[in-house]
mmCIF file with all atom_site columns, C-alpha atoms in Angstrom:
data_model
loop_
_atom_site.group_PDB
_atom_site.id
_atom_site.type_symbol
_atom_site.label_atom_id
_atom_site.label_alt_id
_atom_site.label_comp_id
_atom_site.label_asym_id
_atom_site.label_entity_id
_atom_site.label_seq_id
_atom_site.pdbx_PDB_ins_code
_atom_site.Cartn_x
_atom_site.Cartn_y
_atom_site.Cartn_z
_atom_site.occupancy
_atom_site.B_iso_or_equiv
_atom_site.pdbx_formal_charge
_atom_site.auth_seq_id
_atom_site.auth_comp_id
_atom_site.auth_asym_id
_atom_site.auth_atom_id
_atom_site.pdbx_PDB_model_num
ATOM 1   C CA . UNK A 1 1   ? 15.927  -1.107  -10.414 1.00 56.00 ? 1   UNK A CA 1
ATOM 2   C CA . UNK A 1 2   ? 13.131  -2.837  -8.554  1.00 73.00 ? 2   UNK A CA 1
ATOM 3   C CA . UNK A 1 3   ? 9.536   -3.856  -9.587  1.00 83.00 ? 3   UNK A CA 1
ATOM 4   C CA . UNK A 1 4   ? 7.880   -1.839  -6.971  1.00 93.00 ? 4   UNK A CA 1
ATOM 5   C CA . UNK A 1 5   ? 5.030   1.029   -7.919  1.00 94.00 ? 5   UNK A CA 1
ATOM 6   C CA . UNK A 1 6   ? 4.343   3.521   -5.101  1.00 96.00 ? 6   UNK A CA 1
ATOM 7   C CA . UNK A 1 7   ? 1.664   5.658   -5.003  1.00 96.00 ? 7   UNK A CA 1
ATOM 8   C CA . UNK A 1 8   ? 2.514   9.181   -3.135  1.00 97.00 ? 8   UNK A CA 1
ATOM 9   C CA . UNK A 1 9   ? -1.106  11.116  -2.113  1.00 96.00 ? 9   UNK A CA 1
ATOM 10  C CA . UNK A 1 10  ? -0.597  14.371  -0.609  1.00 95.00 ? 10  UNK A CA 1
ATOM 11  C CA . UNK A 1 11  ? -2.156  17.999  -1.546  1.00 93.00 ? 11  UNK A CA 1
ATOM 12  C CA . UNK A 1 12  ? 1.186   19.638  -1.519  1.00 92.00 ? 12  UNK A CA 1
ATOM 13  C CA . UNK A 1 13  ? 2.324   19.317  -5.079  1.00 93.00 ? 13  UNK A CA 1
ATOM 14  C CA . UNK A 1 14  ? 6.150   20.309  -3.866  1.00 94.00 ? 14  UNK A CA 1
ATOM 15  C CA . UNK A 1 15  ? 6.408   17.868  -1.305  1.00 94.00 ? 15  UNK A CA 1
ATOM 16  C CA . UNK A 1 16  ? 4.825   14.887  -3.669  1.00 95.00 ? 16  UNK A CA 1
ATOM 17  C CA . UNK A 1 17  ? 7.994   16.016  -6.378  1.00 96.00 ? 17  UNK A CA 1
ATOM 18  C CA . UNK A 1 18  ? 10.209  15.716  -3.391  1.00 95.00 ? 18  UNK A CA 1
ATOM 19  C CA . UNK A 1 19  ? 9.275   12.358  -2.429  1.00 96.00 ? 19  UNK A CA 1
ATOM 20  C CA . UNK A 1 20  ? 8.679   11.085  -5.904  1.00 96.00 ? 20  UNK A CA 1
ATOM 21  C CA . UNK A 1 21  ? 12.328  12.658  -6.646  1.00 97.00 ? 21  UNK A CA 1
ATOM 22  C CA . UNK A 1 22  ? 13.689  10.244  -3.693  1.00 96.00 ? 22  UNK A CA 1
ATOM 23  C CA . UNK A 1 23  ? 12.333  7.510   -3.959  1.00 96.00 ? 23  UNK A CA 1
ATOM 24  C CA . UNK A 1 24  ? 12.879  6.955   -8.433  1.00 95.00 ? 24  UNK A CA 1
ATOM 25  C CA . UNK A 1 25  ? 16.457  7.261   -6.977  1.00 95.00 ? 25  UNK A CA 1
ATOM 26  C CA . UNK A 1 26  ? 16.258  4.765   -4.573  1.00 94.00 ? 26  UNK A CA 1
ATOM 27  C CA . UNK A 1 27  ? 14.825  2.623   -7.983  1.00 94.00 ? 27  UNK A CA 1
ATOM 28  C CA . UNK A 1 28  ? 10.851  2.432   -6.978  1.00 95.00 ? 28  UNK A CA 1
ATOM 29  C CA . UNK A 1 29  ? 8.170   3.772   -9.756  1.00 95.00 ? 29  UNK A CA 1
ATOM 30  C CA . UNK A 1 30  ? 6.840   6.386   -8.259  1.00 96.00 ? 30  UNK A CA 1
ATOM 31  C CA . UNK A 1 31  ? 2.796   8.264   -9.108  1.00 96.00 ? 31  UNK A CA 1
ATOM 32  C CA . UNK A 1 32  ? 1.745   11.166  -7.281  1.00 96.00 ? 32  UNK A CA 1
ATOM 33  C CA . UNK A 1 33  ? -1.715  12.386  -6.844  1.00 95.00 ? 33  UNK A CA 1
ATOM 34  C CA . UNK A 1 34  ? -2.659  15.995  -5.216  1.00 95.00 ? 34  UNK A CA 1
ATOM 35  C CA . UNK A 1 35  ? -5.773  14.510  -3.675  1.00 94.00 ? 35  UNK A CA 1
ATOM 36  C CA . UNK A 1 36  ? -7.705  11.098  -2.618  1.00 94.00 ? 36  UNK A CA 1
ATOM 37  C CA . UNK A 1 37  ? -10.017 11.534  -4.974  1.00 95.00 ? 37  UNK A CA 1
ATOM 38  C CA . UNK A 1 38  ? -7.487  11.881  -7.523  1.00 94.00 ? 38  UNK A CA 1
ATOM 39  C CA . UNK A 1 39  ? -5.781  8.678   -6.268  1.00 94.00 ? 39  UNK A CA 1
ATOM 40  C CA . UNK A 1 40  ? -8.742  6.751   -6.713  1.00 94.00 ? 40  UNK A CA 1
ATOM 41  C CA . UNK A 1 41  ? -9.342  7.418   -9.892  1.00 94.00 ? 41  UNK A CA 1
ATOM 42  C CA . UNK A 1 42  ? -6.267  5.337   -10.699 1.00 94.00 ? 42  UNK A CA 1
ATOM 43  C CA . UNK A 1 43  ? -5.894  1.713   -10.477 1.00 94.00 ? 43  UNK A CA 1
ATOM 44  C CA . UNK A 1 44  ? -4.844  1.350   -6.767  1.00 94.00 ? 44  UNK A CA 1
ATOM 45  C CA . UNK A 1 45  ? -4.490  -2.665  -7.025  1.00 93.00 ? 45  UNK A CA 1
ATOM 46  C CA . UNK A 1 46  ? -1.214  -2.044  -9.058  1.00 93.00 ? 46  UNK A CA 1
ATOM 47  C CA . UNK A 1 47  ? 0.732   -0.135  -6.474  1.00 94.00 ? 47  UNK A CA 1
ATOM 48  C CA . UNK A 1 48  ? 2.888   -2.249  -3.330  1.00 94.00 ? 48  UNK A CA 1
ATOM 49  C CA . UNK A 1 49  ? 2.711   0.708   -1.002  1.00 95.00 ? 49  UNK A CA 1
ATOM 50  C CA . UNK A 1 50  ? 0.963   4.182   -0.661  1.00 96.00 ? 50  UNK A CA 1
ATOM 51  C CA . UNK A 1 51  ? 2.601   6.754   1.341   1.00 96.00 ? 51  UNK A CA 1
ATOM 52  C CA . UNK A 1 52  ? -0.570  9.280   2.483   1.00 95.00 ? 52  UNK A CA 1
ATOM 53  C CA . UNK A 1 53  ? -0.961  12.711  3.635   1.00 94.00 ? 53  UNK A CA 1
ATOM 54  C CA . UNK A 1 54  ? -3.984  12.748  6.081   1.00 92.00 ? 54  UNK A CA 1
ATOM 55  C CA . UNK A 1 55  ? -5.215  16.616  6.321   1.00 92.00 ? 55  UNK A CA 1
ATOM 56  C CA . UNK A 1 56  ? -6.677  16.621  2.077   1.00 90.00 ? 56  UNK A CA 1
ATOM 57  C CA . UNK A 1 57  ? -9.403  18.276  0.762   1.00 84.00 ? 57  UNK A CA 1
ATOM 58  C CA . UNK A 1 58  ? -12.943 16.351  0.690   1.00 90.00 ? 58  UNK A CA 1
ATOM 59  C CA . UNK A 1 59  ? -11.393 13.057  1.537   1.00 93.00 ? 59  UNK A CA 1
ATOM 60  C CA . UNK A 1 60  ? -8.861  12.832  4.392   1.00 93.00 ? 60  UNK A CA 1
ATOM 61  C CA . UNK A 1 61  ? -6.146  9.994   4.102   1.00 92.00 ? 61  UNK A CA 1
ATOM 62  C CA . UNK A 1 62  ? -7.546  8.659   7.285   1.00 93.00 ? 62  UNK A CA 1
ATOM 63  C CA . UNK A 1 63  ? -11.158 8.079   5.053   1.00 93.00 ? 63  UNK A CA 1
ATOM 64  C CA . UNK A 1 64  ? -8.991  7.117   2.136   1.00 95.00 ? 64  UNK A CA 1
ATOM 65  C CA . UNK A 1 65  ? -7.596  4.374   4.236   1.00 94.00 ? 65  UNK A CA 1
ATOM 66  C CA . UNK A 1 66  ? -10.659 3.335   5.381   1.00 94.00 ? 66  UNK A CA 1
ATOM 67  C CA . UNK A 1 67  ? -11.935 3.093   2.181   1.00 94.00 ? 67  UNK A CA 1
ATOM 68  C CA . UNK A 1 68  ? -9.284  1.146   0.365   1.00 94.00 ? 68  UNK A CA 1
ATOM 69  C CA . UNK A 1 69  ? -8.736  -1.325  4.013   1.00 93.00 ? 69  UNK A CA 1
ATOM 70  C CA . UNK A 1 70  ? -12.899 -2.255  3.406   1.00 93.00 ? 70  UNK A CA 1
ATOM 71  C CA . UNK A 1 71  ? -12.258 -3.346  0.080   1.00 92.00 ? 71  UNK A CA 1
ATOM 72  C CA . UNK A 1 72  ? -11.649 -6.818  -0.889  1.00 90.00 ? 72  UNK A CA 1
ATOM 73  C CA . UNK A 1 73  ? -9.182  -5.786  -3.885  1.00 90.00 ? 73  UNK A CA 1
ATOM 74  C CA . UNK A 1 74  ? -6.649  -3.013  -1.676  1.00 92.00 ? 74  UNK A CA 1
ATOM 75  C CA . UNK A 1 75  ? -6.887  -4.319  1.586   1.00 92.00 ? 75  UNK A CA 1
ATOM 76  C CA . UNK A 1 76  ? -3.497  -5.997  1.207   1.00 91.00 ? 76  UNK A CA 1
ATOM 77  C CA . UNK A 1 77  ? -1.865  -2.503  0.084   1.00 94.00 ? 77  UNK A CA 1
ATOM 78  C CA . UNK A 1 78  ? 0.661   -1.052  2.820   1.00 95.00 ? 78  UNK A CA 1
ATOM 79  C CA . UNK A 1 79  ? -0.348  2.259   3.961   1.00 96.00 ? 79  UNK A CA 1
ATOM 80  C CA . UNK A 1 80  ? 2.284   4.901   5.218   1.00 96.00 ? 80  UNK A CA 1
ATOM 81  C CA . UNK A 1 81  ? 1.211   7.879   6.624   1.00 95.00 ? 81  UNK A CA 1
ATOM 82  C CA . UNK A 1 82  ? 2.933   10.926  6.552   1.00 93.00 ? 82  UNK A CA 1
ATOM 83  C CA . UNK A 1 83  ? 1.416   14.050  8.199   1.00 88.00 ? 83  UNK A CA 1
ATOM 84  C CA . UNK A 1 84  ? 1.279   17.072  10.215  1.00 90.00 ? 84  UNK A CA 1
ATOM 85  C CA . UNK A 1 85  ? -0.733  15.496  12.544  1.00 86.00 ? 85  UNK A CA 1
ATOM 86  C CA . UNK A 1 86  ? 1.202   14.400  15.031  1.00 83.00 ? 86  UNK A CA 1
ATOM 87  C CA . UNK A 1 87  ? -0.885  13.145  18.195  1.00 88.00 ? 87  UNK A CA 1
ATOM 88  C CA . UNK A 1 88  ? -0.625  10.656  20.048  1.00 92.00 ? 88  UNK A CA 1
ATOM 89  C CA . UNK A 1 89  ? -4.448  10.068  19.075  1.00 91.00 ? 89  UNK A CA 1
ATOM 90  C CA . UNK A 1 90  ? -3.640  10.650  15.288  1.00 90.00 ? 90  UNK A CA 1
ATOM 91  C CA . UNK A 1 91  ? -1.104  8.156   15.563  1.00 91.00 ? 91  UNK A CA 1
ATOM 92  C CA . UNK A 1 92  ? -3.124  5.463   16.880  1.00 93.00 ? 92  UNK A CA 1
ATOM 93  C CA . UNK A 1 93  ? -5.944  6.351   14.802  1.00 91.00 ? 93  UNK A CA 1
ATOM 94  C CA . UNK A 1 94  ? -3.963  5.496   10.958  1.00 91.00 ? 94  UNK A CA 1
ATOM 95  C CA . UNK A 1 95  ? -2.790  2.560   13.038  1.00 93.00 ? 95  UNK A CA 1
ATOM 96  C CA . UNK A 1 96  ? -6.253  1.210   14.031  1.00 91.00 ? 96  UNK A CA 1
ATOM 97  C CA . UNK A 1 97  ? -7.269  2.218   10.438  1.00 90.00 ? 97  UNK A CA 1
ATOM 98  C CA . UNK A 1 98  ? -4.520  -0.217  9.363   1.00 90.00 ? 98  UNK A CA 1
ATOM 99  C CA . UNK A 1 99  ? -1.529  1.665   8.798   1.00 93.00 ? 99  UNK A CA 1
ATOM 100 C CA . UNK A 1 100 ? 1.686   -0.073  7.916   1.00 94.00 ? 100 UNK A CA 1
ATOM 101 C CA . UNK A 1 101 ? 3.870   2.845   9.760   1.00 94.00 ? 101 UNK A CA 1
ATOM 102 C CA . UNK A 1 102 ? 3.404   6.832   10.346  1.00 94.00 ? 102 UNK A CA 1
ATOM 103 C CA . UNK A 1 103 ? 5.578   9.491   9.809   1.00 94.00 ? 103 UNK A CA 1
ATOM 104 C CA . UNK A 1 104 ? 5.218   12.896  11.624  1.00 91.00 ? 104 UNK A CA 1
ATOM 105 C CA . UNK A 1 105 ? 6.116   16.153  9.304   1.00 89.00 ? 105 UNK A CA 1
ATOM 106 C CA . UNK A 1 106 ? 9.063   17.719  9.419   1.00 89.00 ? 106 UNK A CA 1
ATOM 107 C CA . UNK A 1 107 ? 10.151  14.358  8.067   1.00 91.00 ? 107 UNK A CA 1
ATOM 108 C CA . UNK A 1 108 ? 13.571  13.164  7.420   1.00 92.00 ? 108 UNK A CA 1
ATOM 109 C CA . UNK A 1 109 ? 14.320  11.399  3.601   1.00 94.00 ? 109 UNK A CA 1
ATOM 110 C CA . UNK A 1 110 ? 16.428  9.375   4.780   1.00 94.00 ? 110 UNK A CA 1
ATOM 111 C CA . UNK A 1 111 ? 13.893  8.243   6.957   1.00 94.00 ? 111 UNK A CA 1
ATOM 112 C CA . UNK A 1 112 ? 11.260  7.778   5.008   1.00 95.00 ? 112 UNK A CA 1
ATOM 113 C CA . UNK A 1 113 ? 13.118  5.599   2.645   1.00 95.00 ? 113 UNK A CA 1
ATOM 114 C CA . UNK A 1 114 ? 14.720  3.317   5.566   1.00 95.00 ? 114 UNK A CA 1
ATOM 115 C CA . UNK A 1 115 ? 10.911  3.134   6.887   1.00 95.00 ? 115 UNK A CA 1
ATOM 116 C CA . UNK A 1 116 ? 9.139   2.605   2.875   1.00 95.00 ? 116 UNK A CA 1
ATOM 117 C CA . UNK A 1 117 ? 12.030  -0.533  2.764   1.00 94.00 ? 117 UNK A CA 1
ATOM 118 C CA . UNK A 1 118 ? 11.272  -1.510  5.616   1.00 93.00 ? 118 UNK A CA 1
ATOM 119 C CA . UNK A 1 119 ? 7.600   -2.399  5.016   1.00 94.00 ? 119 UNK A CA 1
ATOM 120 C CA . UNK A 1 120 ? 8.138   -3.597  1.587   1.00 93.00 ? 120 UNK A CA 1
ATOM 121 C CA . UNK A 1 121 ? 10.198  -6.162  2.909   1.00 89.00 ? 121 UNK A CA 1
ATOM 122 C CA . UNK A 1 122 ? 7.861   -7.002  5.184   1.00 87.00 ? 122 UNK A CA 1
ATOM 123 C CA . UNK A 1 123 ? 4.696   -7.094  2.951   1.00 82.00 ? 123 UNK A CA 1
ATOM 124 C CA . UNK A 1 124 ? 6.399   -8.675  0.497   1.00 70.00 ? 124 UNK A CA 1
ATOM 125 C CA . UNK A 1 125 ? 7.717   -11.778 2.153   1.00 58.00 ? 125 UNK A CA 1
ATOM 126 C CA . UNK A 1 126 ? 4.416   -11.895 3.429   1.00 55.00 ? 126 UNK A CA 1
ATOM 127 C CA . UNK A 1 127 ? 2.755   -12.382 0.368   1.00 53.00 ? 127 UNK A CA 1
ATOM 128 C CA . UNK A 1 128 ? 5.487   -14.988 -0.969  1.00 47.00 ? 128 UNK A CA 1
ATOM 129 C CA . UNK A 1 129 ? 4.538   -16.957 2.183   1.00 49.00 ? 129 UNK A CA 1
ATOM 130 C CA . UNK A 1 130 ? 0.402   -16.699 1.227   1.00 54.00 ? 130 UNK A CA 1
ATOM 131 C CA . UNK A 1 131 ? -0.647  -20.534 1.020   1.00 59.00 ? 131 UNK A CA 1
ATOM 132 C CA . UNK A 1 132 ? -1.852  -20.810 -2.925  1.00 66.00 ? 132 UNK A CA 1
ATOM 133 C CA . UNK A 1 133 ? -5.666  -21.009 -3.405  1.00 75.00 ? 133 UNK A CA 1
ATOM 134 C CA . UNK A 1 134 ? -5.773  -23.805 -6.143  1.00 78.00 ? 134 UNK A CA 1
ATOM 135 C CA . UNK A 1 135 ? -2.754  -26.449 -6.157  1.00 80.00 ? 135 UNK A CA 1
ATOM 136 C CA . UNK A 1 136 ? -2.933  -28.791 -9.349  1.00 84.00 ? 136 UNK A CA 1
ATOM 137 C CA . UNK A 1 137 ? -1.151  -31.880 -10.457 1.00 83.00 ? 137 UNK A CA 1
ATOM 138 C CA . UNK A 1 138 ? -1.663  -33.199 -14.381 1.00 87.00 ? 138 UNK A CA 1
ATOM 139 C CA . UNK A 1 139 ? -5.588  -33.738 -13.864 1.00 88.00 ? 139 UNK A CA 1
ATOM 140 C CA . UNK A 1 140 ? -6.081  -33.396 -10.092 1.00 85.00 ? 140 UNK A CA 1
ATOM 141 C CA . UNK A 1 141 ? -7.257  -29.984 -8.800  1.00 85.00 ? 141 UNK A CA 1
ATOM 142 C CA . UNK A 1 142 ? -7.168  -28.846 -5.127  1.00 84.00 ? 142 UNK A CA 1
ATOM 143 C CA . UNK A 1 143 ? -9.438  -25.761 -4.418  1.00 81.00 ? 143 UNK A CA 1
ATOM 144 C CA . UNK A 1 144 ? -8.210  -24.698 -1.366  1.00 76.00 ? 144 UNK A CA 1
ATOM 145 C CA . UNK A 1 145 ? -10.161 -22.065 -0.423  1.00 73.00 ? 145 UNK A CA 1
ATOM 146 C CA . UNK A 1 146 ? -13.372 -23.278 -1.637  1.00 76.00 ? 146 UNK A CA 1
ATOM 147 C CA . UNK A 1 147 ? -11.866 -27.063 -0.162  1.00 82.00 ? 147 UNK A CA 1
ATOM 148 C CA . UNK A 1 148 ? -12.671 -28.608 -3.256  1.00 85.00 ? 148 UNK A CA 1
ATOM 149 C CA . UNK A 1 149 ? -11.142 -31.114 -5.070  1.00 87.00 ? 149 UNK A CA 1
ATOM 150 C CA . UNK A 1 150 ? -11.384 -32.443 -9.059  1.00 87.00 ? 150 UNK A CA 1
ATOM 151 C CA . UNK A 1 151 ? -10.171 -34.530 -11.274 1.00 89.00 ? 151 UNK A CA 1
ATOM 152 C CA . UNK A 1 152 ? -10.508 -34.351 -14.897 1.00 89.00 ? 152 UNK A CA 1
ATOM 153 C CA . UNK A 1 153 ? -12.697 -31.214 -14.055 1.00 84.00 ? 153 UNK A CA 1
ATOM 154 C CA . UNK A 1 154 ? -15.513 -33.843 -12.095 1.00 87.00 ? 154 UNK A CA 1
ATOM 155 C CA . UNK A 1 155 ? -15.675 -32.815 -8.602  1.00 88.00 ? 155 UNK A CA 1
#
């Protein structure tokens, strides 16, 4: 069993069971949601990937990802797509939205799973290789994004 929480958005209820199925065998925690504006009325910040449908009711995928890419909080969340829409343009558009990968329906499992693994491995070495943002030692403080240093809490 691994730590990881995926979030599966997509308005076909039997295809989110299918991939939830999956992917608890393959060991991740797996949410679905029938809609974006279902998914964001959960906490998005605890999930290390969302795999998203793009053609959904008021709220595409591609505005989903737009949405969560702007924000400060999800920006850092891998995005897979997995649609119908299957364009060349399509393609290139979840990319330039920041898209992680994008999978064309009919989909393979296997697939999908080789491609989610794929870009959790690569997300999360990234973030173990994220330079910390505050390094300490006993009463010495090093703010390194705000490049400030204290000691005994006097700047």
């Amino acid at each position: 069993m691994n730590d990881y929480r995926i979030l599966v958005v997509d308005d076909e209820e039997d295809l989110c069971e299918i991939l939830k199925f999956n992917l608890e065998n393959e060991g991740y925690m797996v949410d679905t949601a029938n809609s974006a504006e279902e998914a964001l009325k959960l906490n998005i910040r605890e999930y290390n990937l969302l795999l998203l449908d793009v053609m959904m009711g008021e709220i595409s995928g591609f505005r989903m990802a737009n949405m969560l890419k702007k924000n400060k909080e999800t920006a850092s969340i891998p995005i897979i797509f997995i649609t119908a829409k299957d364009t060349e343009n399509d393609t290139v558009t979840g990319f330039n939205l920041g898209a992680d990968d994008y999978i064309s329906k009919p989909f393979s499992l296997r697939e999908v799973i080789a491609r989610v693994q794929a870009v959790l491995r690569r997300t999360v070495n990234n973030e173990k290789e994220k330079m910390p943002e505050q390094l300490a030692y006993q009463t010495l403080l090093l703010d390194i994004t705000q490049k400030r240093v204290s000691i005994d809490g006097q700047e």
